[in-house]
PDB file of C-alpha atoms in Angstrom:
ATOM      1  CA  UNK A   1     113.002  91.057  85.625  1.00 78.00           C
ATOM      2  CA  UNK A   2     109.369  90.912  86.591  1.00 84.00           C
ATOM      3  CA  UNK A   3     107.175  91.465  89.537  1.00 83.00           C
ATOM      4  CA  UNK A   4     103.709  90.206  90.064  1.00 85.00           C
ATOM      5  CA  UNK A   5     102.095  92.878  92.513  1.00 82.00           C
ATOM      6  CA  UNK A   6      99.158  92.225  94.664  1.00 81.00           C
ATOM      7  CA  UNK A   7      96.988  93.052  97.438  1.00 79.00           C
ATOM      8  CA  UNK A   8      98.045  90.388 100.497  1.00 80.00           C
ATOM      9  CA  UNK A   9      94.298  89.397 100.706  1.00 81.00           C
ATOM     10  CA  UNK A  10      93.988  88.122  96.827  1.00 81.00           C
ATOM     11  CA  UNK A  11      96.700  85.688  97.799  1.00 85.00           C
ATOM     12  CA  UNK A  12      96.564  82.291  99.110  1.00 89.00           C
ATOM     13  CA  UNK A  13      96.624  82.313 102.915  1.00 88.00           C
ATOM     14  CA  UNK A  14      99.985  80.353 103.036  1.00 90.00           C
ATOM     15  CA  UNK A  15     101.578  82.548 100.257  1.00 87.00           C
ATOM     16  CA  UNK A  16     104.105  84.582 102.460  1.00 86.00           C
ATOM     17  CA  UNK A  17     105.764  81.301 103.647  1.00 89.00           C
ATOM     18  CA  UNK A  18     105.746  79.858  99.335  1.00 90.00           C
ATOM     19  CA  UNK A  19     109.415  80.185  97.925  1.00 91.00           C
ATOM     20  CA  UNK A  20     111.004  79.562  94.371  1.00 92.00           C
ATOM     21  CA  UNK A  21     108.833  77.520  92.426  1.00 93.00           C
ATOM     22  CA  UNK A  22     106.047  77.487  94.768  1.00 94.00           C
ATOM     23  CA  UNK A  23     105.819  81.071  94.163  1.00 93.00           C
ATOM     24  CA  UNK A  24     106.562  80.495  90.479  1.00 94.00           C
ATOM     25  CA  UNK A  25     103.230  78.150  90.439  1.00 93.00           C
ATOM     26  CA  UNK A  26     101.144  80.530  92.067  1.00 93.00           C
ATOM     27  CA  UNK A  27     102.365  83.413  90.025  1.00 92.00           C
ATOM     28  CA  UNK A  28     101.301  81.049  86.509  1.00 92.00           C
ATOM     29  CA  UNK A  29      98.293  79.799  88.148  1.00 92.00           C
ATOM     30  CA  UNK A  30      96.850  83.458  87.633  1.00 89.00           C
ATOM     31  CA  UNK A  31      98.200  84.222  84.132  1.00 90.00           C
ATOM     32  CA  UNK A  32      95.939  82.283  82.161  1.00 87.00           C
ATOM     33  CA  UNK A  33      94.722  84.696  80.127  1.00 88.00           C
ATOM     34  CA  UNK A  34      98.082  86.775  79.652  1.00 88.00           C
ATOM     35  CA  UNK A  35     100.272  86.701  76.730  1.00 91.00           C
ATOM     36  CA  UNK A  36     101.924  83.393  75.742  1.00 93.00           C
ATOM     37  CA  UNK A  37     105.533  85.156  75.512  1.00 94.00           C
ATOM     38  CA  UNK A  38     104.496  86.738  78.885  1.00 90.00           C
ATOM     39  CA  UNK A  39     103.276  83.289  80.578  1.00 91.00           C
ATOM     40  CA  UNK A  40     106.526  81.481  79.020  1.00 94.00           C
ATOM     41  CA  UNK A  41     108.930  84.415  80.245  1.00 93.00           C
ATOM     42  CA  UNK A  42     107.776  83.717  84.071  1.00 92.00           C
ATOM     43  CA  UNK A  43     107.915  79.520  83.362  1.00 92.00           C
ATOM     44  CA  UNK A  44     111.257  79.840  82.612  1.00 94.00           C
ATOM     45  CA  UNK A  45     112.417  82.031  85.349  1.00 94.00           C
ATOM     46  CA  UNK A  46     114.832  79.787  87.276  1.00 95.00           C
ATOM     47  CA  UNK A  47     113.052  78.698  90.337  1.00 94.00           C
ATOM     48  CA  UNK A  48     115.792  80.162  92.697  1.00 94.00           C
ATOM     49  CA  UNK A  49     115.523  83.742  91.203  1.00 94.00           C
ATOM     50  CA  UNK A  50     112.421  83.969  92.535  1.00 92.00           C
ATOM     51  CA  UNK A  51     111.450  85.676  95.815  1.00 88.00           C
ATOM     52  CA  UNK A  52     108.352  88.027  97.397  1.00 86.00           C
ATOM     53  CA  UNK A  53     109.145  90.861  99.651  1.00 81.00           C
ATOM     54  CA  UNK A  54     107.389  94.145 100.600  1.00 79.00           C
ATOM     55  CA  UNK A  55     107.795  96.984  99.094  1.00 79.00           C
ATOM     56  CA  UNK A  56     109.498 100.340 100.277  1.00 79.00           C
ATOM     57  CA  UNK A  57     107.877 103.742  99.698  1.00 87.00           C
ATOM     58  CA  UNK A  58     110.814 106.879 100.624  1.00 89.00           C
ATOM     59  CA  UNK A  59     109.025 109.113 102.997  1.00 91.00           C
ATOM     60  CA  UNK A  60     109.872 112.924 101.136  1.00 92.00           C
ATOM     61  CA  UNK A  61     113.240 114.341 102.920  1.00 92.00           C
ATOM     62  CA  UNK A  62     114.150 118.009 103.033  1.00 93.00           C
ATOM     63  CA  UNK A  63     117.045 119.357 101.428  1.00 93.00           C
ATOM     64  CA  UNK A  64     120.019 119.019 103.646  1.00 95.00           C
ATOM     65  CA  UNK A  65     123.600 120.631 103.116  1.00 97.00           C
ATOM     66  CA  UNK A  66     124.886 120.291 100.046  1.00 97.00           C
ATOM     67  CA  UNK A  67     128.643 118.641 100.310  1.00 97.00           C
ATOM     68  CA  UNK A  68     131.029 116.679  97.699  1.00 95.00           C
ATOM     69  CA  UNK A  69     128.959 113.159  98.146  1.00 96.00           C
ATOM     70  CA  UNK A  70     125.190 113.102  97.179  1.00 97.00           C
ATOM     71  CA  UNK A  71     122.544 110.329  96.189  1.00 96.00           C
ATOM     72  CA  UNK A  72     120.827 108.915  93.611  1.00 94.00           C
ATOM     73  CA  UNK A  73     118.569 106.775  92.599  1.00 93.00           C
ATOM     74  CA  UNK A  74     117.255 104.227  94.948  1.00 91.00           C
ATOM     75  CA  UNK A  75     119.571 105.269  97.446  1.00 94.00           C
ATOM     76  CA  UNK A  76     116.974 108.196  98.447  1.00 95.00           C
ATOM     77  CA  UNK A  77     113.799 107.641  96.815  1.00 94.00           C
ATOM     78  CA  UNK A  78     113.210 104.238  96.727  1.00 93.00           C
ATOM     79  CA  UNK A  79     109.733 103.147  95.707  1.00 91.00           C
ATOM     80  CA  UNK A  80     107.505 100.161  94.473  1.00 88.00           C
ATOM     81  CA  UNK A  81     108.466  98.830  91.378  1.00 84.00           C
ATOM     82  CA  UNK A  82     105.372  99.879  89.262  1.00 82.00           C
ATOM     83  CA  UNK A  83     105.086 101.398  86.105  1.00 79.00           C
ATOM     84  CA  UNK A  84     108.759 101.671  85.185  1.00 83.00           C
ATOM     85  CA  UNK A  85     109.025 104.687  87.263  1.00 89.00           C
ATOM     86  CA  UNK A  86     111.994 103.963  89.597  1.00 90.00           C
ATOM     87  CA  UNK A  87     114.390 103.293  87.196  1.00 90.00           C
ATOM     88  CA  UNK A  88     113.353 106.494  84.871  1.00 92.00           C
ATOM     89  CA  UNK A  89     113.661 108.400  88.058  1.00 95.00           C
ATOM     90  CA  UNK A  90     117.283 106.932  88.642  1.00 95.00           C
ATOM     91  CA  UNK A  91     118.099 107.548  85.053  1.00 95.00           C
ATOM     92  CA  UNK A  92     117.036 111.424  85.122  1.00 96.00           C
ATOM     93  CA  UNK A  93     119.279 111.549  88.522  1.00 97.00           C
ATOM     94  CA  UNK A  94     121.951 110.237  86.717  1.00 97.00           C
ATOM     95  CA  UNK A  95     121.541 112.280  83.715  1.00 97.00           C
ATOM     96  CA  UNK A  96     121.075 115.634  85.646  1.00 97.00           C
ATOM     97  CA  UNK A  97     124.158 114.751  87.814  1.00 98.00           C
ATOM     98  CA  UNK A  98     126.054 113.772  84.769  1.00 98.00           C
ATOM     99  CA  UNK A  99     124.976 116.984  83.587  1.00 97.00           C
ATOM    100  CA  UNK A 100     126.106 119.020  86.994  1.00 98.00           C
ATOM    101  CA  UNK A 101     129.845 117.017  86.732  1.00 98.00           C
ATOM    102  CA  UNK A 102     130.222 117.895  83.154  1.00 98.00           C
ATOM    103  CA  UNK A 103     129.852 122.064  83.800  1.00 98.00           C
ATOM    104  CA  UNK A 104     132.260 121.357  86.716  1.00 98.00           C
ATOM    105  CA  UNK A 105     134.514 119.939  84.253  1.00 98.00           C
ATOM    106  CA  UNK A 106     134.514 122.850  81.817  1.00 98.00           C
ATOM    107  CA  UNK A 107     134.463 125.502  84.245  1.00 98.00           C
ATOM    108  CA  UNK A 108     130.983 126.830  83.867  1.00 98.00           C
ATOM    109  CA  UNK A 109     129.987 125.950  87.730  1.00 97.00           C
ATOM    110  CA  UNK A 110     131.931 125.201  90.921  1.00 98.00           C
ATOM    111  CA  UNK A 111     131.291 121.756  92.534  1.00 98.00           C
ATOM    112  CA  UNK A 112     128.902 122.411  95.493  1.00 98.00           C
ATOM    113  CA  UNK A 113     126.634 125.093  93.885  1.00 97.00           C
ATOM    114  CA  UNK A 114     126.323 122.166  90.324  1.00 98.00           C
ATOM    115  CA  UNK A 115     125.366 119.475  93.284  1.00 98.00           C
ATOM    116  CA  UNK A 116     123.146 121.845  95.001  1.00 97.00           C
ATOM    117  CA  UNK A 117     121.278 122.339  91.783  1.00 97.00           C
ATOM    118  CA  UNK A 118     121.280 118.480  90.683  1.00 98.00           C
ATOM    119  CA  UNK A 119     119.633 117.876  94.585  1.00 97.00           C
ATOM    120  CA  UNK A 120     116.982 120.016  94.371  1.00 96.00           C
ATOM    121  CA  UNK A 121     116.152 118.824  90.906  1.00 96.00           C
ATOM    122  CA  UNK A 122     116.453 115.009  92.026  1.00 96.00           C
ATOM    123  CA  UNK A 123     114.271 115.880  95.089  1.00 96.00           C
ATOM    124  CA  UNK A 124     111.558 117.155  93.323  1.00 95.00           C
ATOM    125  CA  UNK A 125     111.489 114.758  90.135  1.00 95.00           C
ATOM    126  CA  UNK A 126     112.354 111.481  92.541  1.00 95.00           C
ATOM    127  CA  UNK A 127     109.272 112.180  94.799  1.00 95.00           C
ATOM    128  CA  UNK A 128     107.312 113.145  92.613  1.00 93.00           C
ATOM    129  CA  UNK A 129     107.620 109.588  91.001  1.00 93.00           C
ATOM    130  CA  UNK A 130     107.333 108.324  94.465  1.00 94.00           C
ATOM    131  CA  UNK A 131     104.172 109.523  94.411  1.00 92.00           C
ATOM    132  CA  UNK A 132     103.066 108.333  91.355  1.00 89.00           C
ATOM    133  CA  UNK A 133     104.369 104.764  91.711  1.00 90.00           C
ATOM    134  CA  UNK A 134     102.350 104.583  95.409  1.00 90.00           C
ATOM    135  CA  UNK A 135      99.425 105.710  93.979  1.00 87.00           C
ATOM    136  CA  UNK A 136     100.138 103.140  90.432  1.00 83.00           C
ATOM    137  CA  UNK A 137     100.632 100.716  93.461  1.00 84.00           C
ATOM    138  CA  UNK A 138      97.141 101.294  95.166  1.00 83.00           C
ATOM    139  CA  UNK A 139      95.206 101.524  92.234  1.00 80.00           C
ATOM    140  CA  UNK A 140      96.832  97.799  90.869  1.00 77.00           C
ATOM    141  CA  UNK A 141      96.290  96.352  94.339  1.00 79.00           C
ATOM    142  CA  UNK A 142      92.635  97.359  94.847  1.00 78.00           C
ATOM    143  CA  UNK A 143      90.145  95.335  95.938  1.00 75.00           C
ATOM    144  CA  UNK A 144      87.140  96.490  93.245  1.00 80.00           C
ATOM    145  CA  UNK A 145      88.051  94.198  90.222  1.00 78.00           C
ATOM    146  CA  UNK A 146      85.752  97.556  88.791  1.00 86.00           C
ATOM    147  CA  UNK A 147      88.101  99.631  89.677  1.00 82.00           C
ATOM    148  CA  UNK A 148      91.431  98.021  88.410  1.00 76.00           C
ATOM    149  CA  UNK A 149      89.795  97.842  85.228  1.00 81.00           C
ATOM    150  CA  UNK A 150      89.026 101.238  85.138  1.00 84.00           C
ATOM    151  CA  UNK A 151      92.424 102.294  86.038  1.00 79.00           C
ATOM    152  CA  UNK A 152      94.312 100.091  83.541  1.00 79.00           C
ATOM    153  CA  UNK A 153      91.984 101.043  80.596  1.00 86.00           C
ATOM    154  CA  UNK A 154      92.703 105.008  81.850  1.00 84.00           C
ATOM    155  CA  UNK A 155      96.156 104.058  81.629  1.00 79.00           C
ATOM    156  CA  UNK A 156      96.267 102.206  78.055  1.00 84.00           C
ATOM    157  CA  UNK A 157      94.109 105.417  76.686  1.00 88.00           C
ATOM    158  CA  UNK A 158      96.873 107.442  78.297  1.00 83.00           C
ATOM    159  CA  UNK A 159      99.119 105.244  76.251  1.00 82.00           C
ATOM    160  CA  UNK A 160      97.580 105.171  73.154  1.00 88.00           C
ATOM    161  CA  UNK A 161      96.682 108.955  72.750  1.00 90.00           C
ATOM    162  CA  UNK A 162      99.697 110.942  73.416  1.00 88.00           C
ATOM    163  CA  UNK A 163      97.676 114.572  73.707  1.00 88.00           C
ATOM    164  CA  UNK A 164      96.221 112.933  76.655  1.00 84.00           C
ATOM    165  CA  UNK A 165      99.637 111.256  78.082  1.00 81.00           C
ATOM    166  CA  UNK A 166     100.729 115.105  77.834  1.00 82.00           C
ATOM    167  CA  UNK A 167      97.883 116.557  79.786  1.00 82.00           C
ATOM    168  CA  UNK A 168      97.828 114.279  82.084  1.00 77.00           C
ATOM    169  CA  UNK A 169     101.416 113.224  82.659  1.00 71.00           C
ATOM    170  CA  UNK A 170     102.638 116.514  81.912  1.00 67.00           C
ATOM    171  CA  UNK A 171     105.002 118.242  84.695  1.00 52.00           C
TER     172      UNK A 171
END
């Protein structure tokens, strides 16, 4: 799966109305200087696979009653697909409910109370990735070609030098 994120005004004027390959084109037309692999992995995308939509930000809920059905995931903190950070966020849900279920199991903690604690720790961790994926999302659809280059060579430092990743990343 890929996504190629912009800002509406650095696309073509027509590009909301472009499907399948069209959108395939314009997506290569820009990759130029990218990565062979990376250039050949969108080529070969089949043509109807390919679609543009908007994306969807979760507006932060409040804890509500805890009861024997909760959410995960996408289901209640959706956000844009940046930075990988959606699906770690629906991975720790699933671990910290898996987690909640498995001290039902033995005993250690009735249901509600284990699903209470799993919600408020998806609420905070889910939002907070909200967060960072809308501001990932600004930052990579910013006008200032200055700007985005200063942001992605922030974030490959961040990459590179895990002390920094820590202190800035760090919860």
């Amino acid at each position: 799966m890929w996504a190629y994120v912009a800002h509406p005004h650095a696309l073509p004027a027509d590009a909301t109305s472009r499907r399948g390959q069209q959108l395939r084109d314009l997506v290569a037309s820009r990759l130029a200087s990218w990565h062979p692999d990376l250039r050949e992995l969108i080529g070969q995308t089949p043509p109807d696979t390919i679609e543009q939509f908007d994306f969807t930000t979760a507006a932060r809920v409040k804890p509500w009653p805890t009861t024997n059905v909760t959410l995960l995931g996408d289901a209640i903190h959706p956000m844009p697909p940046v930075g990988g950070l959606g699906g770690n966020a629906a991975l720790y849900d699933a671990n910290a409910l898996r987690r909640a279920l498995i001290a039902v199991s033995r005993s250690e903690q009735e249901l509600l109370p284990a699903l209470a604690t799993y919600e408020r720790a998806m609420l905070k961790n889910g939002f907070a990735a909200v967060k960072a994926a809308t501001l990932y999302l600004r930052l990579a659809t910013l006008r200032s070609r200055t700007i985005r280059a200063a942001a992605r060579t922030f974030f490959r430092l961040c990459g590179a030098v895990p002390p920094l990743r820590r202190a800035v990343f760090a919860d």
